[in-house]
Amino acid sequence: MADSEFDLIRRHFATLGAPRADVLVGVGDDAALLAPQPGRLLVATVDTLVEGTHFLASDPARSVGHRALAVNLSDMAAMGAEPAWALLSLTMPAIVEAWIAQFASGFDALARVHGVQLVGGNTTSGALSVAVTVIGFVPPGQALLRDGARPGHALYVSGTPGDSVRGRLHPQASPGLRDRYLHPEPRVALGLALRGLASACIDVSDGLLGDARKLCEASGCGARIEARSLPLSEALLAAAGRDEAERCALEGGEDYELCFAVPPGHEAALLERVALDPGLGRVGRIGQLEETRGIVVTRGGVVTGFSQSGHDHFAR
Ligand code: ADP
Ligand code: MG
């Protein structure tokens, strides 16, 4: 690596995120040296954002840095894991210091909120893309998997899905919604709170309907979702109207909310936990798991065209 590149890394990436005692060697050597907590399982995930596919050249660099980490923290949340370490592989066509500084500040701010330290990475030239790896911890037996839901369990979603897609497609119309796309809030605290309560969990990256279907397929059951029960934001309802808001929530994607199943015996404890801790955000009961495969979406009890058979894996 050229000296200038090493300087670049030192300037922008040497001390991102929260300093952690379990990082023995971070950025600067050939590899990071990490001290995992005894008695914990490691949880690892990686996600790549490619310009033109997962973000736009016109998106603020700060948002790209935020989202590159957020999508991975969302996967940690969906596992009920506590994130600890991140690695960043950054591919750029040219070195634009101002862009890199903004990118790094977006990454840094979110990493600090979640106590995550950037411990290494790679910097190379090519078409703009960002790959982030996050590693975290979960006690044995406590991870939230996709396959534990059963017929009769309630289906919940966090936050207000649909805001992000509306904000991305209509950037001028409502700045509040656009910020939900640019700076999604990964539900890490909620994921931790769902340990021992949720029977299955997935994060909503591709759209609530599609991701709920993945959870159902993994669990070997189906679900019935009531569109009128979707927790929609006032901003989305005002911008899009009720029907379109429901469509955004069901099909939009990039919400980075959690969709999870809760056995009947755990619902009261869930609602109490959420009521006591504003940091967990809101959760909404949107339906229940059923024996019959596939997703049935009703509006006021009447079956809608959003419904999907459980057998057509290539629908949409
Ligand atoms: P090597 O050639 O041995 O793989 P590099 O010279 O590529 O190492 O990187 C030097 C150090 O800088 C390593 O610790 C690496 O993890 C770190 N690093 C490189 N790029 C980044 C980046 N974008 N973000 C964080 N750390 C980085
Ligand atoms: Mg080396």
Short mmCIF file of C-alpha atoms and ligand atoms in Angstrom, two decimals:
data_model
loop_
_atom_site.label_atom_id
_atom_site.label_comp_id
_atom_site.label_asym_id
_atom_site.label_seq_id
_atom_site.Cartn_x
_atom_site.Cartn_y
_atom_site.Cartn_z
CA MET A 1 0.00 0.00 0.00
CA ALA A 2 1.22 3.50 -0.87
CA ASP A 3 2.11 5.81 2.03
CA SER A 4 -0.64 8.20 0.98
CA GLU A 5 -3.21 5.44 1.31
CA PHE A 6 -1.92 4.54 4.73
CA ASP A 7 -2.21 8.21 5.73
CA LEU A 8 -5.72 8.22 4.39
CA ILE A 9 -6.67 5.24 6.56
CA ARG A 10 -4.96 6.78 9.59
CA ARG A 11 -6.74 10.08 9.06
CA HIS A 12 -10.23 8.70 8.54
CA PHE A 13 -10.53 5.14 9.79
CA ALA A 14 -8.00 4.57 12.59
CA THR A 15 -10.33 5.47 15.48
CA LEU A 16 -13.91 5.07 14.33
CA GLY A 17 -16.60 4.08 16.77
CA ALA A 18 -16.39 3.42 20.50
CA PRO A 19 -13.02 2.29 21.91
CA ARG A 20 -13.43 -1.21 23.36
CA ALA A 21 -11.32 -3.06 25.93
CA ASP A 22 -11.76 -6.34 24.02
CA VAL A 23 -9.86 -4.99 21.00
CA LEU A 24 -6.21 -5.90 21.63
CA VAL A 25 -5.06 -4.75 18.17
CA GLY A 26 -7.34 -2.71 15.91
CA VAL A 27 -6.63 -0.83 12.68
CA GLY A 28 -2.94 -0.77 11.72
CA ASP A 29 -1.56 -4.30 11.82
CA ASP A 30 -2.14 -7.12 9.33
CA ALA A 31 -5.29 -8.19 11.12
CA ALA A 32 -7.28 -7.31 14.21
CA LEU A 33 -6.72 -9.19 17.47
CA LEU A 34 -9.91 -9.57 19.46
CA ALA A 35 -10.79 -11.07 22.83
CA PRO A 36 -14.26 -12.64 22.72
CA GLN A 37 -16.23 -12.87 25.97
CA PRO A 38 -16.00 -16.37 27.48
CA GLY A 39 -19.31 -18.21 27.40
CA ARG A 40 -20.76 -16.18 24.53
CA LEU A 41 -21.43 -17.23 20.97
CA LEU A 42 -20.08 -15.00 18.21
CA VAL A 43 -22.63 -13.68 15.71
CA ALA A 44 -21.19 -12.53 12.35
CA THR A 45 -22.75 -10.79 9.35
CA VAL A 46 -21.64 -8.89 6.23
CA ASP A 47 -23.58 -6.66 3.82
CA THR A 48 -22.42 -4.79 0.73
CA LEU A 49 -23.88 -1.52 -0.53
CA VAL A 50 -23.21 -0.88 -4.23
CA GLU A 51 -23.66 2.59 -5.71
CA GLY A 52 -26.61 2.65 -8.11
CA THR A 53 -28.15 -0.43 -6.50
CA HIS A 54 -28.23 0.22 -2.74
CA PHE A 55 -27.56 3.93 -2.66
CA LEU A 56 -27.43 6.78 -5.14
CA ALA A 57 -24.44 8.93 -6.08
CA SER A 58 -26.59 11.88 -4.96
CA ASP A 59 -27.09 10.47 -1.43
CA PRO A 60 -25.08 12.38 1.19
CA ALA A 61 -21.82 10.56 2.03
CA ARG A 62 -22.77 10.75 5.72
CA SER A 63 -25.87 8.72 4.98
CA VAL A 64 -23.87 6.11 3.04
CA GLY A 65 -21.55 5.67 6.05
CA HIS A 66 -24.53 5.43 8.39
CA ARG A 67 -26.47 2.98 6.25
CA ALA A 68 -23.48 0.72 5.52
CA LEU A 69 -23.22 0.06 9.25
CA ALA A 70 -26.96 0.26 10.00
CA VAL A 71 -27.91 -2.60 7.68
CA ASN A 72 -25.48 -4.87 9.53
CA LEU A 73 -26.55 -3.69 12.99
CA SER A 74 -30.09 -4.49 11.88
CA ASP A 75 -29.02 -8.09 11.20
CA MET A 76 -27.47 -8.17 14.69
CA ALA A 77 -30.77 -6.85 16.12
CA ALA A 78 -32.72 -9.53 14.26
CA MET A 79 -30.54 -12.19 15.93
CA GLY A 80 -30.91 -10.66 19.39
CA ALA A 81 -27.15 -10.05 19.35
CA GLU A 82 -25.09 -7.33 20.98
CA PRO A 83 -22.80 -5.84 18.30
CA ALA A 84 -19.13 -5.30 19.16
CA TRP A 85 -16.72 -5.13 16.21
CA ALA A 86 -16.91 -3.93 12.62
CA LEU A 87 -14.71 -4.31 9.54
CA LEU A 88 -15.04 -2.01 6.54
CA SER A 89 -14.09 -2.81 2.95
CA LEU A 90 -14.27 0.38 0.91
CA THR A 91 -13.90 0.45 -2.88
CA MET A 92 -13.76 3.90 -4.50
CA PRO A 93 -13.01 5.12 -8.04
CA ALA A 94 -10.94 8.06 -6.71
CA ILE A 95 -9.91 9.55 -3.39
CA VAL A 96 -12.27 12.44 -2.58
CA GLU A 97 -11.26 13.54 0.91
CA ALA A 98 -14.45 15.47 1.65
CA TRP A 99 -16.62 12.48 0.71
CA ILE A 100 -14.50 10.11 2.81
CA ALA A 101 -14.60 12.44 5.83
CA GLN A 102 -18.39 12.67 5.67
CA PHE A 103 -18.74 8.93 5.11
CA ALA A 104 -16.52 8.26 8.13
CA SER A 105 -18.46 10.68 10.35
CA GLY A 106 -21.76 8.97 9.53
CA PHE A 107 -20.24 5.57 10.29
CA ASP A 108 -18.58 6.85 13.47
CA ALA A 109 -21.69 8.45 14.97
CA LEU A 110 -23.80 5.30 14.59
CA ALA A 111 -20.97 3.02 15.78
CA ARG A 112 -20.60 5.09 18.98
CA VAL A 113 -24.34 4.93 19.70
CA HIS A 114 -24.06 1.13 19.67
CA GLY A 115 -20.67 0.73 21.35
CA VAL A 116 -19.11 -0.72 18.20
CA GLN A 117 -15.43 -0.27 17.29
CA LEU A 118 -14.08 -0.37 13.73
CA VAL A 119 -11.19 -2.83 14.02
CA GLY A 120 -9.99 -3.17 10.43
CA GLY A 121 -10.83 -3.19 6.79
CA ASN A 122 -9.57 -2.78 3.29
CA THR A 123 -9.30 0.17 0.92
CA THR A 124 -9.13 -0.37 -2.79
CA SER A 125 -9.94 1.34 -6.08
CA GLY A 126 -12.85 0.45 -8.35
CA ALA A 127 -16.56 1.19 -8.71
CA LEU A 128 -17.94 2.70 -5.49
CA SER A 129 -19.08 0.01 -3.05
CA VAL A 130 -18.99 -0.47 0.70
CA ALA A 131 -18.92 -3.83 2.49
CA VAL A 132 -19.22 -3.90 6.27
CA THR A 133 -18.80 -6.92 8.52
CA VAL A 134 -20.15 -6.81 12.07
CA ILE A 135 -19.41 -9.34 14.81
CA GLY A 136 -21.35 -9.48 18.06
CA PHE A 137 -22.26 -11.72 20.98
CA VAL A 138 -25.22 -13.70 22.20
CA PRO A 139 -25.48 -16.11 25.15
CA PRO A 140 -25.93 -19.75 24.05
CA GLY A 141 -29.56 -20.65 23.41
CA GLN A 142 -30.75 -17.03 23.30
CA ALA A 143 -30.33 -16.06 19.64
CA LEU A 144 -33.50 -15.06 17.81
CA LEU A 145 -33.82 -17.36 14.79
CA ARG A 146 -36.34 -17.35 11.96
CA ASP A 147 -37.66 -20.84 12.49
CA GLY A 148 -39.34 -20.81 15.91
CA ALA A 149 -42.76 -19.34 15.03
CA ARG A 150 -45.83 -21.56 15.34
CA PRO A 151 -49.51 -21.24 14.37
CA GLY A 152 -51.28 -19.14 16.98
CA HIS A 153 -48.29 -16.92 17.72
CA ALA A 154 -48.86 -13.19 17.17
CA LEU A 155 -46.95 -11.33 14.44
CA TYR A 156 -45.47 -7.94 15.29
CA VAL A 157 -43.48 -5.23 13.52
CA SER A 158 -41.43 -2.45 15.12
CA GLY A 159 -41.49 1.25 14.21
CA THR A 160 -43.47 2.60 11.29
CA PRO A 161 -42.66 0.62 8.13
CA GLY A 162 -43.16 2.28 4.73
CA ASP A 163 -41.57 5.62 5.63
CA SER A 164 -38.23 4.73 4.08
CA VAL A 165 -39.45 3.80 0.60
CA ARG A 166 -41.67 6.90 0.41
CA GLY A 167 -38.76 9.09 1.48
CA ARG A 168 -36.48 7.52 -1.10
CA LEU A 169 -38.94 7.80 -4.01
CA HIS A 170 -40.22 11.32 -3.14
CA PRO A 171 -37.17 13.04 -1.67
CA GLN A 172 -38.48 16.60 -2.04
CA ALA A 173 -41.97 16.02 -0.66
CA SER A 174 -41.30 15.15 2.98
CA PRO A 175 -37.85 15.65 4.52
CA GLY A 176 -38.89 13.64 7.60
CA LEU A 177 -39.55 10.55 5.51
CA ARG A 178 -36.39 11.08 3.48
CA ASP A 179 -34.41 11.03 6.71
CA ARG A 180 -35.94 7.64 7.53
CA TYR A 181 -34.36 6.37 4.30
CA LEU A 182 -31.04 8.17 4.78
CA HIS A 183 -30.62 7.33 8.47
CA PRO A 184 -32.49 4.15 9.42
CA GLU A 185 -32.31 3.32 13.15
CA PRO A 186 -31.32 -0.32 13.67
CA ARG A 187 -33.44 -1.82 16.49
CA VAL A 188 -30.58 -3.31 18.47
CA ALA A 189 -32.08 -2.58 21.90
CA LEU A 190 -35.39 -4.11 20.86
CA GLY A 191 -33.63 -7.23 19.56
CA LEU A 192 -31.96 -7.67 22.96
CA ALA A 193 -35.30 -7.13 24.74
CA LEU A 194 -36.93 -9.80 22.57
CA ARG A 195 -34.61 -12.53 23.85
CA GLY A 196 -36.74 -15.07 25.66
CA LEU A 197 -39.96 -13.44 24.40
CA ALA A 198 -40.00 -13.74 20.59
CA SER A 199 -40.23 -17.18 19.00
CA ALA A 200 -38.81 -15.96 15.65
CA CYS A 201 -37.41 -12.71 14.28
CA ILE A 202 -36.23 -11.19 10.98
CA ASP A 203 -35.28 -7.67 10.02
CA VAL A 204 -37.22 -5.91 7.28
CA SER A 205 -34.84 -5.13 4.45
CA ASP A 206 -36.75 -6.37 1.37
CA GLY A 207 -40.26 -5.35 2.45
CA LEU A 208 -42.48 -6.45 5.33
CA LEU A 209 -44.51 -8.89 3.24
CA GLY A 210 -41.49 -10.61 1.69
CA ASP A 211 -39.57 -10.77 4.95
CA ALA A 212 -42.60 -11.99 6.92
CA ARG A 213 -42.93 -14.72 4.30
CA LYS A 214 -39.29 -15.73 4.84
CA LEU A 215 -39.92 -16.00 8.58
CA CYS A 216 -43.04 -18.07 7.92
CA GLU A 217 -41.31 -20.38 5.45
CA ALA A 218 -38.44 -20.97 7.87
CA SER A 219 -40.99 -21.73 10.60
CA GLY A 220 -43.08 -24.03 8.39
CA CYS A 221 -46.29 -22.01 8.71
CA GLY A 222 -48.21 -19.12 7.14
CA ALA A 223 -49.59 -15.82 8.42
CA ARG A 224 -52.63 -13.58 8.25
CA ILE A 225 -51.84 -9.86 8.30
CA GLU A 226 -54.50 -7.15 8.79
CA ALA A 227 -53.56 -4.04 6.79
CA ARG A 228 -55.59 -1.76 9.08
CA SER A 229 -53.36 -2.85 11.96
CA LEU A 230 -50.12 -1.70 10.30
CA PRO A 231 -48.40 0.94 12.46
CA LEU A 232 -48.19 3.80 9.93
CA SER A 233 -46.61 7.18 10.66
CA GLU A 234 -48.68 10.35 10.48
CA ALA A 235 -46.11 11.69 8.02
CA LEU A 236 -46.56 8.74 5.67
CA LEU A 237 -50.37 8.88 5.88
CA ALA A 238 -50.30 12.61 5.14
CA ALA A 239 -47.89 12.21 2.22
CA ALA A 240 -49.33 9.10 0.58
CA GLY A 241 -52.88 8.53 1.78
CA ARG A 242 -54.08 5.40 3.56
CA ASP A 243 -54.04 2.85 0.70
CA GLU A 244 -50.67 3.86 -0.70
CA ALA A 245 -49.21 4.07 2.82
CA GLU A 246 -50.28 0.47 3.43
CA ARG A 247 -48.65 -0.57 0.15
CA CYS A 248 -45.42 1.22 1.12
CA ALA A 249 -45.44 -0.56 4.49
CA LEU A 250 -46.11 -4.00 3.01
CA GLU A 251 -43.88 -3.88 -0.06
CA GLY A 252 -41.46 -0.97 0.37
CA GLY A 253 -38.34 -2.34 2.00
CA GLU A 254 -35.23 -0.78 3.55
CA ASP A 255 -37.16 -0.15 6.76
CA TYR A 256 -34.67 -2.01 8.97
CA GLU A 257 -37.45 -2.66 11.44
CA LEU A 258 -37.91 -6.02 13.16
CA CYS A 259 -40.73 -8.42 12.26
CA PHE A 260 -41.19 -11.04 14.96
CA ALA A 261 -43.50 -13.70 16.32
CA VAL A 262 -44.59 -13.86 19.97
CA PRO A 263 -46.30 -16.82 21.68
CA PRO A 264 -49.59 -15.82 23.37
CA GLY A 265 -48.10 -16.38 26.83
CA HIS A 266 -45.38 -13.77 26.18
CA GLU A 267 -47.42 -10.91 24.73
CA ALA A 268 -48.20 -9.21 28.03
CA ALA A 269 -44.51 -9.28 29.04
CA LEU A 270 -43.51 -7.86 25.65
CA LEU A 271 -45.96 -4.96 25.87
CA GLU A 272 -44.90 -4.21 29.43
CA ARG A 273 -41.21 -4.21 28.49
CA VAL A 274 -41.86 -1.88 25.54
CA ALA A 275 -44.03 0.45 27.65
CA LEU A 276 -41.32 0.75 30.33
CA ASP A 277 -38.46 1.53 27.93
CA PRO A 278 -38.97 4.30 25.35
CA GLY A 279 -35.60 3.33 23.83
CA LEU A 280 -37.20 0.22 22.39
CA GLY A 281 -39.50 2.26 20.11
CA ARG A 282 -43.02 1.17 19.29
CA VAL A 283 -44.22 -2.27 18.30
CA GLY A 284 -47.47 -3.10 16.50
CA ARG A 285 -49.37 -6.38 16.36
CA ILE A 286 -50.17 -6.88 12.68
CA GLY A 287 -51.56 -10.40 12.57
CA GLN A 288 -50.95 -13.98 13.57
CA LEU A 289 -49.26 -17.13 12.38
CA GLU A 290 -51.42 -19.81 10.82
CA GLU A 291 -51.20 -23.46 9.86
CA THR A 292 -51.85 -22.74 6.13
CA ARG A 293 -48.70 -21.75 4.21
CA GLY A 294 -48.51 -18.36 2.50
CA ILE A 295 -49.48 -14.88 3.62
CA VAL A 296 -53.08 -13.67 3.60
CA VAL A 297 -53.44 -9.88 3.85
CA THR A 298 -56.87 -8.62 4.89
CA ARG A 299 -58.20 -5.05 5.03
CA GLY A 300 -61.00 -4.77 7.57
CA GLY A 301 -61.23 -8.56 7.46
CA VAL A 302 -61.61 -8.73 3.65
CA VAL A 303 -58.86 -10.59 1.78
CA THR A 304 -56.76 -8.28 -0.47
CA GLY A 305 -54.57 -8.76 -3.54
CA PHE A 306 -51.45 -8.42 -1.39
CA SER A 307 -51.99 -12.02 -0.33
CA GLN A 308 -49.35 -14.45 -1.54
CA SER A 309 -49.46 -18.20 -1.89
CA GLY A 310 -46.82 -20.03 0.09
CA HIS A 311 -45.80 -22.11 -2.90
CA ASP A 312 -44.69 -19.55 -5.47
CA HIS A 313 -41.17 -18.75 -4.32
CA PHE A 314 -40.52 -16.53 -7.33
CA ALA A 315 -43.52 -14.24 -6.98
CA ARG A 316 -42.90 -10.41 -7.02
P1 ADP B 1 -2.83 -5.70 4.51
O1 ADP B 1 -2.21 -5.24 3.22
O2 ADP B 1 -1.89 -6.36 5.44
O3 ADP B 1 -4.10 -6.43 4.34
P2 ADP B 1 -3.56 -2.98 4.63
O4 ADP B 1 -2.30 -2.30 4.32
O5 ADP B 1 -4.59 -3.16 3.57
O6 ADP B 1 -3.24 -4.37 5.30
O7 ADP B 1 -4.27 -2.22 5.83
C1 ADP B 1 -3.51 -1.74 6.90
C2 ADP B 1 -4.39 -1.64 8.11
O8 ADP B 1 -5.43 -0.70 7.87
C3 ADP B 1 -5.06 -2.95 8.48
O9 ADP B 1 -5.13 -3.00 9.90
C4 ADP B 1 -6.43 -2.82 7.91
O10 ADP B 1 -7.36 -3.60 8.64
C5 ADP B 1 -6.67 -1.34 8.05
N1 ADP B 1 -7.60 -0.80 7.03
C6 ADP B 1 -7.43 -0.68 5.70
N2 ADP B 1 -8.47 -0.07 5.11
C7 ADP B 1 -9.35 0.20 6.10
C8 ADP B 1 -10.62 0.80 6.14
N3 ADP B 1 -11.24 1.28 5.07
N4 ADP B 1 -11.23 0.91 7.34
C9 ADP B 1 -10.66 0.42 8.46
N5 ADP B 1 -9.44 -0.14 8.49
C10 ADP B 1 -8.80 -0.26 7.33
MG MG B 2 -0.74 -7.80 5.67
#
